[in-house]
PDB file of C-alpha atoms and ligand atoms in Angstrom:
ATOM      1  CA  UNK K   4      -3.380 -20.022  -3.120  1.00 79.00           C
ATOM      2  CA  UNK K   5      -3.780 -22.276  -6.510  1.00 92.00           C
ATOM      3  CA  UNK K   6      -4.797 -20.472  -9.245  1.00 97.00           C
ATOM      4  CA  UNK K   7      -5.287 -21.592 -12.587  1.00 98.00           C
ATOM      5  CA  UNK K   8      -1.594 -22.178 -13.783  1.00 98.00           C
ATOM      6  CA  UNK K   9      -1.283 -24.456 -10.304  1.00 97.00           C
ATOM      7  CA  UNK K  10      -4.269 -25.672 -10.695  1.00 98.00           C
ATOM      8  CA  UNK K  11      -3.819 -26.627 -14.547  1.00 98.00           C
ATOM      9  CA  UNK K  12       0.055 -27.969 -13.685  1.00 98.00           C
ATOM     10  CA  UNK K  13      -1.200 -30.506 -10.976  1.00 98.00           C
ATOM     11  CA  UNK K  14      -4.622 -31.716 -13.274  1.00 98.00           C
ATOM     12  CA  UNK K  15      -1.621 -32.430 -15.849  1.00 98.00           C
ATOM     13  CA  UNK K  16       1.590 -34.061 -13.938  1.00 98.00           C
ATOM     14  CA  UNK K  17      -1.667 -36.388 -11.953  1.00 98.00           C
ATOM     15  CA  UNK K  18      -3.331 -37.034 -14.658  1.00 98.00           C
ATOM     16  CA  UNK K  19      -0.721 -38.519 -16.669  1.00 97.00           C
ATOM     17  CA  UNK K  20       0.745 -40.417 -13.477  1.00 98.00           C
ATOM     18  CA  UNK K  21      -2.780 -42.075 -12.772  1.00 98.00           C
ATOM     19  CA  UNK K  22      -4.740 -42.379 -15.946  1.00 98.00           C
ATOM     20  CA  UNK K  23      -5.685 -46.094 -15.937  1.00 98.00           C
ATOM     21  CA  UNK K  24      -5.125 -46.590 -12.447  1.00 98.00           C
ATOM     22  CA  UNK K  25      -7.917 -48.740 -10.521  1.00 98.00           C
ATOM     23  CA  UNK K  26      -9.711 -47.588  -7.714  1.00 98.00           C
ATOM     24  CA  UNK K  27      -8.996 -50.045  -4.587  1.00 98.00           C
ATOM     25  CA  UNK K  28     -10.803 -47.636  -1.972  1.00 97.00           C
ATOM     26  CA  UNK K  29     -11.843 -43.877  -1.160  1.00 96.00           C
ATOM     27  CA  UNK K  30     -12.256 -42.250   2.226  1.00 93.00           C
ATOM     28  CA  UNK K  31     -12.787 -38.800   3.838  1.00 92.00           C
ATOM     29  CA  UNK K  32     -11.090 -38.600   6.921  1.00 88.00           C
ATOM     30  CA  UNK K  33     -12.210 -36.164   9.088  1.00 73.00           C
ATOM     31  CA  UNK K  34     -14.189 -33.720   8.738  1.00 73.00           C
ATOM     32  CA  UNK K  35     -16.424 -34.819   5.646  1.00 83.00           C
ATOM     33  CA  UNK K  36     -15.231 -32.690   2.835  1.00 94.00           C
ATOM     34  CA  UNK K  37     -17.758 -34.756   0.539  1.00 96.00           C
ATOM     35  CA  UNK K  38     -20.737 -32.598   0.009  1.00 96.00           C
ATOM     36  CA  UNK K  39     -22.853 -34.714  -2.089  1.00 96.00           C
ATOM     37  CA  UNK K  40     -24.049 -38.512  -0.400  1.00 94.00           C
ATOM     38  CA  UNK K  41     -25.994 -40.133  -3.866  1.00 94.00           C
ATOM     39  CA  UNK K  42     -23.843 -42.268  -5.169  1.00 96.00           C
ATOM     40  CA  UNK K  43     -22.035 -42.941  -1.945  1.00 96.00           C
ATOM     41  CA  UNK K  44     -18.481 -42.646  -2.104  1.00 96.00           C
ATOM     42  CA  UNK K  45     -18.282 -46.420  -2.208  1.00 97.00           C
ATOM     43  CA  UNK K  46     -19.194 -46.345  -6.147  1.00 98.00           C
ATOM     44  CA  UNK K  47     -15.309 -45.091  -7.332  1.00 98.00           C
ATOM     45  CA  UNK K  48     -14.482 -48.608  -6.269  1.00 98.00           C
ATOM     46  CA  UNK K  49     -12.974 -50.658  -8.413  1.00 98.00           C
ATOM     47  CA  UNK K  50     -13.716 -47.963 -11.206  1.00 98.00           C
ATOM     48  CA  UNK K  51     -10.327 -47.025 -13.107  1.00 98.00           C
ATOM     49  CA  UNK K  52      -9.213 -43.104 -13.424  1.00 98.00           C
ATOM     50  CA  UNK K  53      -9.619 -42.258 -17.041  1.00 98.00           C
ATOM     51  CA  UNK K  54      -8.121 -38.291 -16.438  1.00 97.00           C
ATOM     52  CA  UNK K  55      -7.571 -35.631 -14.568  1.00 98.00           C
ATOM     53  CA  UNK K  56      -8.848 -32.236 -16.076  1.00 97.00           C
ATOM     54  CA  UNK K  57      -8.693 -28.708 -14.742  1.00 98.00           C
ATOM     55  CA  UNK K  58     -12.338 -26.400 -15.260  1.00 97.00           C
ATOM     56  CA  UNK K  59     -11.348 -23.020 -13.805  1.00 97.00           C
ATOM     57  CA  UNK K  60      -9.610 -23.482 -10.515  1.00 97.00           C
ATOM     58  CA  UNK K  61     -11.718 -26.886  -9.979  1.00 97.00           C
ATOM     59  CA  UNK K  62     -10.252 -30.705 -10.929  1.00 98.00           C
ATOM     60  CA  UNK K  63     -12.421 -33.051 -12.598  1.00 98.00           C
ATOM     61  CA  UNK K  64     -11.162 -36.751 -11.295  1.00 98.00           C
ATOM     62  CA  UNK K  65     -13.074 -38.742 -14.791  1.00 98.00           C
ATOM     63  CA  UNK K  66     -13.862 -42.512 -13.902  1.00 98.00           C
ATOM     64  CA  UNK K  67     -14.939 -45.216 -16.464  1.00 98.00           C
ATOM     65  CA  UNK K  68     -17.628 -46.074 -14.651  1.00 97.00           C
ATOM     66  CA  UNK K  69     -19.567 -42.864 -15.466  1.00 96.00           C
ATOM     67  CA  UNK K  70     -18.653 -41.281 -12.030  1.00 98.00           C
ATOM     68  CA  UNK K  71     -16.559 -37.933 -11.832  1.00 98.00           C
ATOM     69  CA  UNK K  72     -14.991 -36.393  -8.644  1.00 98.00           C
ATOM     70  CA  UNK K  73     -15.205 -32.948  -8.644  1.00 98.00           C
ATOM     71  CA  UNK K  74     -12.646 -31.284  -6.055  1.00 98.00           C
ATOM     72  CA  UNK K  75     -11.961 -27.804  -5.193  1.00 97.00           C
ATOM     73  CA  UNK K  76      -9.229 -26.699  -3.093  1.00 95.00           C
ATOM     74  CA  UNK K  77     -10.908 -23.409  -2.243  1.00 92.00           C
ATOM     75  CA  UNK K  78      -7.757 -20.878  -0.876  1.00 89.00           C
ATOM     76  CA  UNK K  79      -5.844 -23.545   1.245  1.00 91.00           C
ATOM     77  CA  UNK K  80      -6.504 -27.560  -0.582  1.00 94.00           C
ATOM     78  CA  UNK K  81      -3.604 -29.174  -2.748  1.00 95.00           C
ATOM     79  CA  UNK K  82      -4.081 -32.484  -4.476  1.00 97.00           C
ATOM     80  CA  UNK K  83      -0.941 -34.778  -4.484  1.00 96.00           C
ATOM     81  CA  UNK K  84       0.070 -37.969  -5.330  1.00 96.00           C
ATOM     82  CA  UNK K  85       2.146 -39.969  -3.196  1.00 94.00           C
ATOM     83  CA  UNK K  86       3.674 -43.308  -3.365  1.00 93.00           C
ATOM     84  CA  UNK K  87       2.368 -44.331  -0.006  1.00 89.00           C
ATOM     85  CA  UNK K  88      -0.536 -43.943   2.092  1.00 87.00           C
ATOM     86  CA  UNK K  89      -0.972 -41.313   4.299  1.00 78.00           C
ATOM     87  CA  UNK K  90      -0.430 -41.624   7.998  1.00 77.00           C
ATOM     88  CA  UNK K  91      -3.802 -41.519   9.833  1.00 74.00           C
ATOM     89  CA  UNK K  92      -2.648 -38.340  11.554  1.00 78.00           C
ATOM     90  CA  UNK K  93      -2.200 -36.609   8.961  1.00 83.00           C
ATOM     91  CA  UNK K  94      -4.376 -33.622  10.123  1.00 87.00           C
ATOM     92  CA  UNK K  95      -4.359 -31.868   6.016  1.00 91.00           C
ATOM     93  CA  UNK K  96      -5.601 -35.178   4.592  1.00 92.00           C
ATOM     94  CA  UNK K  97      -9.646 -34.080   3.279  1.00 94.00           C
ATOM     95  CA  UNK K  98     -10.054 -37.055   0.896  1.00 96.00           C
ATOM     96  CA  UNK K  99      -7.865 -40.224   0.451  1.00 96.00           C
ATOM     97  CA  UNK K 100      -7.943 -42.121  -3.291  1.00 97.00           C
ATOM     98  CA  UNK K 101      -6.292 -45.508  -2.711  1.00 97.00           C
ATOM     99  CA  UNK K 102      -4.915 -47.233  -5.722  1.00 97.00           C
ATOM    100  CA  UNK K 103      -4.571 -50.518  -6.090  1.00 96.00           C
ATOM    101  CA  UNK K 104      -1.007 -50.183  -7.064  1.00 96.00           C
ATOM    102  CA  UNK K 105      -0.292 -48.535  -3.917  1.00 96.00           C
ATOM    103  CA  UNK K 106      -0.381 -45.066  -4.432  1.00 97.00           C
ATOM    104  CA  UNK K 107      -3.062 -42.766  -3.117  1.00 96.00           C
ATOM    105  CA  UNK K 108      -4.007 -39.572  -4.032  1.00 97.00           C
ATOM    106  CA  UNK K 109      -4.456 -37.099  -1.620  1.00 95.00           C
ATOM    107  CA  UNK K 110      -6.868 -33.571  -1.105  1.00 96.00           C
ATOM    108  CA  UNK K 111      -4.699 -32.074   1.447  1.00 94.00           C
ATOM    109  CA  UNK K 112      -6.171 -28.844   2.937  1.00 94.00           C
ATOM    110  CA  UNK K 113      -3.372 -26.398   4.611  1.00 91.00           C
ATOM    111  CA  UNK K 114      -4.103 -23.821   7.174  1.00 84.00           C
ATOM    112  CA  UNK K 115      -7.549 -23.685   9.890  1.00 83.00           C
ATOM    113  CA  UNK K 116     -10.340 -22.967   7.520  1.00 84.00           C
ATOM    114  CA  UNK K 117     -11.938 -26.278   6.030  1.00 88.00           C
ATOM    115  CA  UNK K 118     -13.068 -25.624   3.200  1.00 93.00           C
ATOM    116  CA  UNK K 119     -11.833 -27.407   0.494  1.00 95.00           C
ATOM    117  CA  UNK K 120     -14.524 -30.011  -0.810  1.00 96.00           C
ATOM    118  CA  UNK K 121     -15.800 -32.658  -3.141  1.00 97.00           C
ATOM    119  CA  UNK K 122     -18.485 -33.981  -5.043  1.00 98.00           C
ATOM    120  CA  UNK K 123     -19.142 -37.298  -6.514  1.00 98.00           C
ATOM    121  CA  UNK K 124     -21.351 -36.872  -9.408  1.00 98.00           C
ATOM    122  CA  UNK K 125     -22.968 -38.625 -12.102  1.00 97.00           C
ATOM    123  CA  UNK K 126     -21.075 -37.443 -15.816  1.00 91.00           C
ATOM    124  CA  UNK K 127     -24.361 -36.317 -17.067  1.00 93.00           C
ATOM    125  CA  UNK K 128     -24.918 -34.319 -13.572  1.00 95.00           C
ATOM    126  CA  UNK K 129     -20.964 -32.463 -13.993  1.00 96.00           C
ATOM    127  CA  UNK K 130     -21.866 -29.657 -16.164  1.00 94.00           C
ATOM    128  CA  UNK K 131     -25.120 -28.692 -14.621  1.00 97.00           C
ATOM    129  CA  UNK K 132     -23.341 -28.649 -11.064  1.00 98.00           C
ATOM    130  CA  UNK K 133     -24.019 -25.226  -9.728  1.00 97.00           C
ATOM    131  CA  UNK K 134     -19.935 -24.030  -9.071  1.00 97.00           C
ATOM    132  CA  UNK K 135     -19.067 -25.037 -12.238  1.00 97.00           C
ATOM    133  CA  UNK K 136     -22.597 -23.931 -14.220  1.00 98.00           C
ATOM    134  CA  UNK K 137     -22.005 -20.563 -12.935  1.00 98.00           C
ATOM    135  CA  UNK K 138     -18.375 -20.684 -13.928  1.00 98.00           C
ATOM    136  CA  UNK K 139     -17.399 -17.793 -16.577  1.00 98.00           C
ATOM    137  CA  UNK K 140     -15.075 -18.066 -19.836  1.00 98.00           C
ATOM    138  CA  UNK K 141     -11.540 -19.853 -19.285  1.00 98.00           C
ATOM    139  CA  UNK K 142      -8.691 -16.845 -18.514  1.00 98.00           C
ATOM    140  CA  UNK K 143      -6.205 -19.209 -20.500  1.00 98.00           C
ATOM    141  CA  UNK K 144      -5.782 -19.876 -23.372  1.00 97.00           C
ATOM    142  CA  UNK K 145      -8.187 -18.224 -25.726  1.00 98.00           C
ATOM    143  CA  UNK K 146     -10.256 -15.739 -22.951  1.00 98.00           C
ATOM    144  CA  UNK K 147     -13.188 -13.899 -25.043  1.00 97.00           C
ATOM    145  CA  UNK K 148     -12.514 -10.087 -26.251  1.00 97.00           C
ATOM    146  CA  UNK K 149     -12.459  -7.727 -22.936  1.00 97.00           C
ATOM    147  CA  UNK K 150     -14.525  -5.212 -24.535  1.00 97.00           C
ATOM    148  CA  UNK K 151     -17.411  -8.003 -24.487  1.00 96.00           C
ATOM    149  CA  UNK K 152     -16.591  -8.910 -21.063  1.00 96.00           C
ATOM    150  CA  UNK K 153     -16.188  -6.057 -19.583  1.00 97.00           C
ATOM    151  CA  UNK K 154     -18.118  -3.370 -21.261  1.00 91.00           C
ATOM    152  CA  UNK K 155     -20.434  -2.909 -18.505  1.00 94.00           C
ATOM    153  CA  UNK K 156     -18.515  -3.338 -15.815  1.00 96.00           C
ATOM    154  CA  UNK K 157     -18.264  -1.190 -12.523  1.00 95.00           C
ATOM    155  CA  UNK K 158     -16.407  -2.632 -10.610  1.00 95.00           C
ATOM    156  CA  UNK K 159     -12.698  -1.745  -9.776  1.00 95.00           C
ATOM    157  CA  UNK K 160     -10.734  -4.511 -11.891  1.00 97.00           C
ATOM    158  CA  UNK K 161      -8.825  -6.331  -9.170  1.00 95.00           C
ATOM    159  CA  UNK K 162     -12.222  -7.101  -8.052  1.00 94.00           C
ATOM    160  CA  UNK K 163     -13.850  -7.910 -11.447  1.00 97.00           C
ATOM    161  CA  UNK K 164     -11.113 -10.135 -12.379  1.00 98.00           C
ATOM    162  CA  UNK K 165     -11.161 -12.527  -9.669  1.00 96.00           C
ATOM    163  CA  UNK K 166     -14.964 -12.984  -9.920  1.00 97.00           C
ATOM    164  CA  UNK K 167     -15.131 -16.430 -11.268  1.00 97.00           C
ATOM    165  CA  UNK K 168     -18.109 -16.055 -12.779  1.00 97.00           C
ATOM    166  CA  UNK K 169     -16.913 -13.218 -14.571  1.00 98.00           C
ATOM    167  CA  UNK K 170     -13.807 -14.787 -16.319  1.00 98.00           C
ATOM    168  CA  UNK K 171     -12.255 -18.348 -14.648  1.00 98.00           C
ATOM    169  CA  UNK K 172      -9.034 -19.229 -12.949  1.00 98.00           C
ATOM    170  CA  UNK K 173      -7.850 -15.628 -12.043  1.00 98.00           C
ATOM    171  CA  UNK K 174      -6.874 -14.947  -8.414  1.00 96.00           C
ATOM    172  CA  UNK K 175      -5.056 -12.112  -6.605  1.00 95.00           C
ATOM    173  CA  UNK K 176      -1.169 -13.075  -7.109  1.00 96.00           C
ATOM    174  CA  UNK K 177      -2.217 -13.827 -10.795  1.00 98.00           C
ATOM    175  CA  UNK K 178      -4.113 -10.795 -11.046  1.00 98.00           C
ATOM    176  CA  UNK K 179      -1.458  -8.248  -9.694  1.00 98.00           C
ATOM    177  CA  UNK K 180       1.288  -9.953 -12.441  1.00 98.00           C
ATOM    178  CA  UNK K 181      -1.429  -9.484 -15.602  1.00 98.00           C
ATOM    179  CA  UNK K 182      -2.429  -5.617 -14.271  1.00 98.00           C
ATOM    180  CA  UNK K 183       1.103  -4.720 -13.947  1.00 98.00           C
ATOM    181  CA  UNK K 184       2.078  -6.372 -17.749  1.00 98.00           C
ATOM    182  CA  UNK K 185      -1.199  -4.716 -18.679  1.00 98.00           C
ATOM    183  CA  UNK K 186       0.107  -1.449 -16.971  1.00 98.00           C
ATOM    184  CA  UNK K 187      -3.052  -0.577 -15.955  1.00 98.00           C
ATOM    185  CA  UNK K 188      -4.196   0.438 -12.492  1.00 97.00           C
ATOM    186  CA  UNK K 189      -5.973  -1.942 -10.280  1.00 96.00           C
ATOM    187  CA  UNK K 190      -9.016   0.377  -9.515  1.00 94.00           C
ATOM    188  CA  UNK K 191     -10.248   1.205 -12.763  1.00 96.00           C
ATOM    189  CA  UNK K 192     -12.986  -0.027 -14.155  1.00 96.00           C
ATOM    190  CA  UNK K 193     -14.528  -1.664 -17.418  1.00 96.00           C
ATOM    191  CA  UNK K 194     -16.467   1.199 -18.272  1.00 96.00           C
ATOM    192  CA  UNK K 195     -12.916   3.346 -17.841  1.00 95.00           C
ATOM    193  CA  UNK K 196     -11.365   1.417 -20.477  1.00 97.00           C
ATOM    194  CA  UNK K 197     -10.648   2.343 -24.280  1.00 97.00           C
ATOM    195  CA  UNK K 198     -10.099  -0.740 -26.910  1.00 97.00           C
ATOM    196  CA  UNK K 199      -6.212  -0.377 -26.866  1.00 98.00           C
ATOM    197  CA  UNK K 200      -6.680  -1.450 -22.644  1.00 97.00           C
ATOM    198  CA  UNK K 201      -9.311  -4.335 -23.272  1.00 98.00           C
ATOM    199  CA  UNK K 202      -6.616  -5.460 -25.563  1.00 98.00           C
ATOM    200  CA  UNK K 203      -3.662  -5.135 -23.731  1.00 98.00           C
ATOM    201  CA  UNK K 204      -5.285  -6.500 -20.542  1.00 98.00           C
ATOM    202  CA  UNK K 205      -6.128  -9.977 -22.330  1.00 98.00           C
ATOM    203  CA  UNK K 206      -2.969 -10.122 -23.942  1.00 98.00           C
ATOM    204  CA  UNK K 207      -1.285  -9.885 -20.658  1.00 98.00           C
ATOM    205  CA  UNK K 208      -3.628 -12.389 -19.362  1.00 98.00           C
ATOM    206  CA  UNK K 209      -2.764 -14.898 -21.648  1.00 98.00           C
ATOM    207  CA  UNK K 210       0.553 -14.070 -21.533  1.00 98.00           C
ATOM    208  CA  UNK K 211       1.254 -13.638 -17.735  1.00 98.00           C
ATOM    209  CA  UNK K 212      -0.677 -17.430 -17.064  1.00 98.00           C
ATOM    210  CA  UNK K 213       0.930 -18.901 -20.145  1.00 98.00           C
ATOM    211  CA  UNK K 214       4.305 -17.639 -18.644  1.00 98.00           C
ATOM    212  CA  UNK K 215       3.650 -19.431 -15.533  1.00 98.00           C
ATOM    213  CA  UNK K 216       2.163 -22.408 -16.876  1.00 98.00           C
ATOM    214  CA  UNK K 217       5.600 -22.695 -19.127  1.00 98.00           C
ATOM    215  CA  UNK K 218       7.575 -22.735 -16.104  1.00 98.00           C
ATOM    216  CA  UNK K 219       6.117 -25.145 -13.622  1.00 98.00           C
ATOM    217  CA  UNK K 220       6.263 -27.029 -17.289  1.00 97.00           C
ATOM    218  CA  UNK K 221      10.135 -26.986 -16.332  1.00 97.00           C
ATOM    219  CA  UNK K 222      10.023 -27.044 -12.753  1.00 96.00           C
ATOM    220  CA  UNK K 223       7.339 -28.676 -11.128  1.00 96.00           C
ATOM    221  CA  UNK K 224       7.427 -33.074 -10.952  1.00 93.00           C
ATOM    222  CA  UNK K 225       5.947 -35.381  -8.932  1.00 92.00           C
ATOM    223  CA  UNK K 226       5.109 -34.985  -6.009  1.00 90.00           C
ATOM    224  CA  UNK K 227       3.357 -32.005  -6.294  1.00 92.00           C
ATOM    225  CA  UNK K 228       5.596 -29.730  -3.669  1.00 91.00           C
ATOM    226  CA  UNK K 229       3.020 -27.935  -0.846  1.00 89.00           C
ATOM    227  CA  UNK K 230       4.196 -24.987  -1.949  1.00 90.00           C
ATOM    228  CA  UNK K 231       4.589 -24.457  -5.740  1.00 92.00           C
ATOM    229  CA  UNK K 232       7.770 -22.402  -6.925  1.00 92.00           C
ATOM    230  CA  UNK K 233       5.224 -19.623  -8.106  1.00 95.00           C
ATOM    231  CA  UNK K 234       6.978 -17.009 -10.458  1.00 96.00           C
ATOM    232  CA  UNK K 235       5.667 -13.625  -9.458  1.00 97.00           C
ATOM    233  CA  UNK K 236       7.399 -10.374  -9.792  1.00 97.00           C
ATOM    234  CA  UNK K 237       4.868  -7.985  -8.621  1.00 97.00           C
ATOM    235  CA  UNK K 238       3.067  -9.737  -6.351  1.00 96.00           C
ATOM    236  CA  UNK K 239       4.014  -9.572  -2.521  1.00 94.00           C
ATOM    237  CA  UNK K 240       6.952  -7.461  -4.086  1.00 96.00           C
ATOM    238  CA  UNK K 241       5.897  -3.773  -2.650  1.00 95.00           C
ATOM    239  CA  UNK K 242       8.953  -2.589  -2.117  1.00 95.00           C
ATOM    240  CA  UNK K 243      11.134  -3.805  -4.192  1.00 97.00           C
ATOM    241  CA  UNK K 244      12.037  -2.349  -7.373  1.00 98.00           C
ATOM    242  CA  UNK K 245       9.771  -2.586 -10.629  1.00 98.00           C
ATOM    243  CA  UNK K 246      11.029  -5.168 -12.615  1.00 96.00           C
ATOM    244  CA  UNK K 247       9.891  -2.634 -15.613  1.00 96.00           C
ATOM    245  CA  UNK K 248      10.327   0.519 -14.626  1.00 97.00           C
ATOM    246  CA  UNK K 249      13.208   0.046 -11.460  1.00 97.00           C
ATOM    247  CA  UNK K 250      10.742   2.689  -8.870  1.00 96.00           C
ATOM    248  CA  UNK K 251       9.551   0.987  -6.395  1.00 96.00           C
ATOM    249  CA  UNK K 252       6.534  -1.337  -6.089  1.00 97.00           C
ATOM    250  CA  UNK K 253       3.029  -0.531  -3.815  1.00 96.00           C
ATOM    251  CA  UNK K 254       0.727  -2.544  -2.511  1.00 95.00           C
ATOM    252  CA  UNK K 255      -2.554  -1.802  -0.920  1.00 93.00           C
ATOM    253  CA  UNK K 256      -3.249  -3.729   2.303  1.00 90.00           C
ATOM    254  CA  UNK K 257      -7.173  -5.345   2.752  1.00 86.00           C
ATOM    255  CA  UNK K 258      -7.893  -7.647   5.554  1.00 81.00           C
ATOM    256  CA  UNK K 259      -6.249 -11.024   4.414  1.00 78.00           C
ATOM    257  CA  UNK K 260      -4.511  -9.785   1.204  1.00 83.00           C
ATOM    258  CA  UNK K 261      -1.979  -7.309  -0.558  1.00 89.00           C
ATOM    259  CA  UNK K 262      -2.512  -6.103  -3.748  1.00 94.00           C
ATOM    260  CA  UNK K 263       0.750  -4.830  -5.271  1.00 96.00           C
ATOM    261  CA  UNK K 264       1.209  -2.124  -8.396  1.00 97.00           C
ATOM    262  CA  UNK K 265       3.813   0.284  -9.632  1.00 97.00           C
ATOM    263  CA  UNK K 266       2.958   3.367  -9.415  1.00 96.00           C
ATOM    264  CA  UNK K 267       4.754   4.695 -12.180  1.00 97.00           C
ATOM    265  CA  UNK K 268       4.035   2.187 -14.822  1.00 98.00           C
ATOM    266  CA  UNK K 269       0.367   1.762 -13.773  1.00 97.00           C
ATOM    267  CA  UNK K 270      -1.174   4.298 -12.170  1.00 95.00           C
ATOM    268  CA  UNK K 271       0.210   8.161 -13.400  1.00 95.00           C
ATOM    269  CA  UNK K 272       2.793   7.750 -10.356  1.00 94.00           C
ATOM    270  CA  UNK K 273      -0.497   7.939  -8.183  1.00 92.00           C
ATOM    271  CA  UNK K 274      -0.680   6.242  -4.900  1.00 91.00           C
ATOM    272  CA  UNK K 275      -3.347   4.553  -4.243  1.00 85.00           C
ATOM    273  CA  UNK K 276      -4.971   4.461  -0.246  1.00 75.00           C
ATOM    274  CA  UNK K 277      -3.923   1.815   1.938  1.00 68.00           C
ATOM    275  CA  UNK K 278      -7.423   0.601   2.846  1.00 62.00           C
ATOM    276  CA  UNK K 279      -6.368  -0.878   6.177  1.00 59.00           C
ATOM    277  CA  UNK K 280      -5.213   2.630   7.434  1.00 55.00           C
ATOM    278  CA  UNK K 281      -8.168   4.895   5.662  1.00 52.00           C
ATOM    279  CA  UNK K 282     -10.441   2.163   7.733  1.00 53.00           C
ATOM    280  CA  UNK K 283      -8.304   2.984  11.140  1.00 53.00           C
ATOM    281  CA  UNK K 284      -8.909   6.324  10.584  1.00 50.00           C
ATOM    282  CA  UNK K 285     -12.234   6.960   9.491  1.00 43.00           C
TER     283      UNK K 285
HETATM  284 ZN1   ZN T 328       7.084   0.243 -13.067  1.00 77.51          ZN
END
């Protein structure tokens, strides 16, 4: 599931492989996974890429000809480069960029949801678009104070956090890493907080996505693997040991996710109910 250190990693190794690239031919195979039909598709034509930028956990394709693709990958979409062009049965493939070098860059879209999408929009039309409008403050690098954020907040914070409209690029593996550095539990809330917490808890945010972001710096070149090498040590780690403390990670099961904590460094060696079982049970 890209977050924003995947999602920031790709919009960089792309961007510098196919700034001034031209444009030979764009297609959505498929289901259409373009979601806006003025200008037609058509226009990237011959139009030359001038950059790839990241905008929470969306990519901003930038033409020269005024024209910028906005893609989001939603839970399951990657965008890769490749050297050649897709097979037509490639099932994944949700948009195809053909350059006219050869190359084509791909929205793949993993799994049997289809949701990832695009939008080809005017560049005086990109900020007003309504996912991006409604977008909250970058997590990385320089997130606003907490206190600000969150003062009024009642909701637990592993729900707050990955409200993108609250605070951008955040999701649940990313989430569980910055809690954890933060050492603070999962289900309190912004009003629970004191100033030392608002300021540990956007320290570790910058720290825990900077810390990713430096190593897919390292390890991540083109092509952009399916699956990035993502460097979690709390996440998906319930029962292994803390990487802090040594006890042993939690996690609290929901429908289609685990959230994972220690209980010892987070939570006053608390454990928190497994949701899926208190449902069962009710
Ligand atoms: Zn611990």
């Amino acid at each position: 599931m890209p977050e924003l250190p995947e999602v920031e990693i790709t919009a960089r190794r792309i961007g510098e492989a196919v700034s001034g690239s031209r444009i030979e031919s764009a297609l959505t195979p498929g289901i259409n996974a373009l979601k806006t039909y003025d200008p037609p598709l058509s226009a990237v034509e011959g139009a030359t890429i001038t950059g790839v930028r990241r905008r929470g956990k969306l990519f901003r394709i930038e033409l020269d000809n005024d024209l910028t693709l906005l893609v989001h990958l939603m839970s399951a979409g990657r965008l890769q480069l490749f050297d050649t062009r897709a097979s037509l049965r490639d099932k994944t493939a949700r948009l195809l960029v053909r350059l006219d070098d050869g190359r084509e860059l791909r929205l793949r879209e993993f799994g049997t949801k289809q949701r990832a999408w695009v939008k080809l929009l005017r560049s005086g039309e990109v900020e007003s678009e309504e996912t991006l409008a409604a977008l909250g403050p970058e997590a990385w690098p320089d997130p606003p104070d907490f206190a600000e954020l969150l003062a009024d907040s009642r909701r637990p914070l592993y729900a707050e956090l990955r409200d993108q409209h609250v605070i951008a690029g955040i999701g649940r593996s990313w989430l569980d890493e910055i809690l954890h550095a933060a050492e603070i539990s999962p289900f309190k809330r912004g009003v629970d907080l004191d100033p030392d917490e608002f300021e540990r808890l956007r320290d570790a945010t910058v720290q825990q996505l900077g810390r990713a972001l430096a190593h897919y710096e390292e390890a991540i070149k083109l092509p952009i693997p399916d699956k990035l090498p993502m460097p979690l040590f709390v996440h998906r780690r319930n029962g292994e040991p803390c990487p802090r403390c040594g006890d042993r990670l939690e996690a609290v099961f929901y429908e289609d996710y685990v959230m994972c904590y220690c209980p010892t460094c987070q939570t006053d060696g608390k454990l928190l109910k497994d949701r899926r079982l208190s449902r069962l049970l009710k």
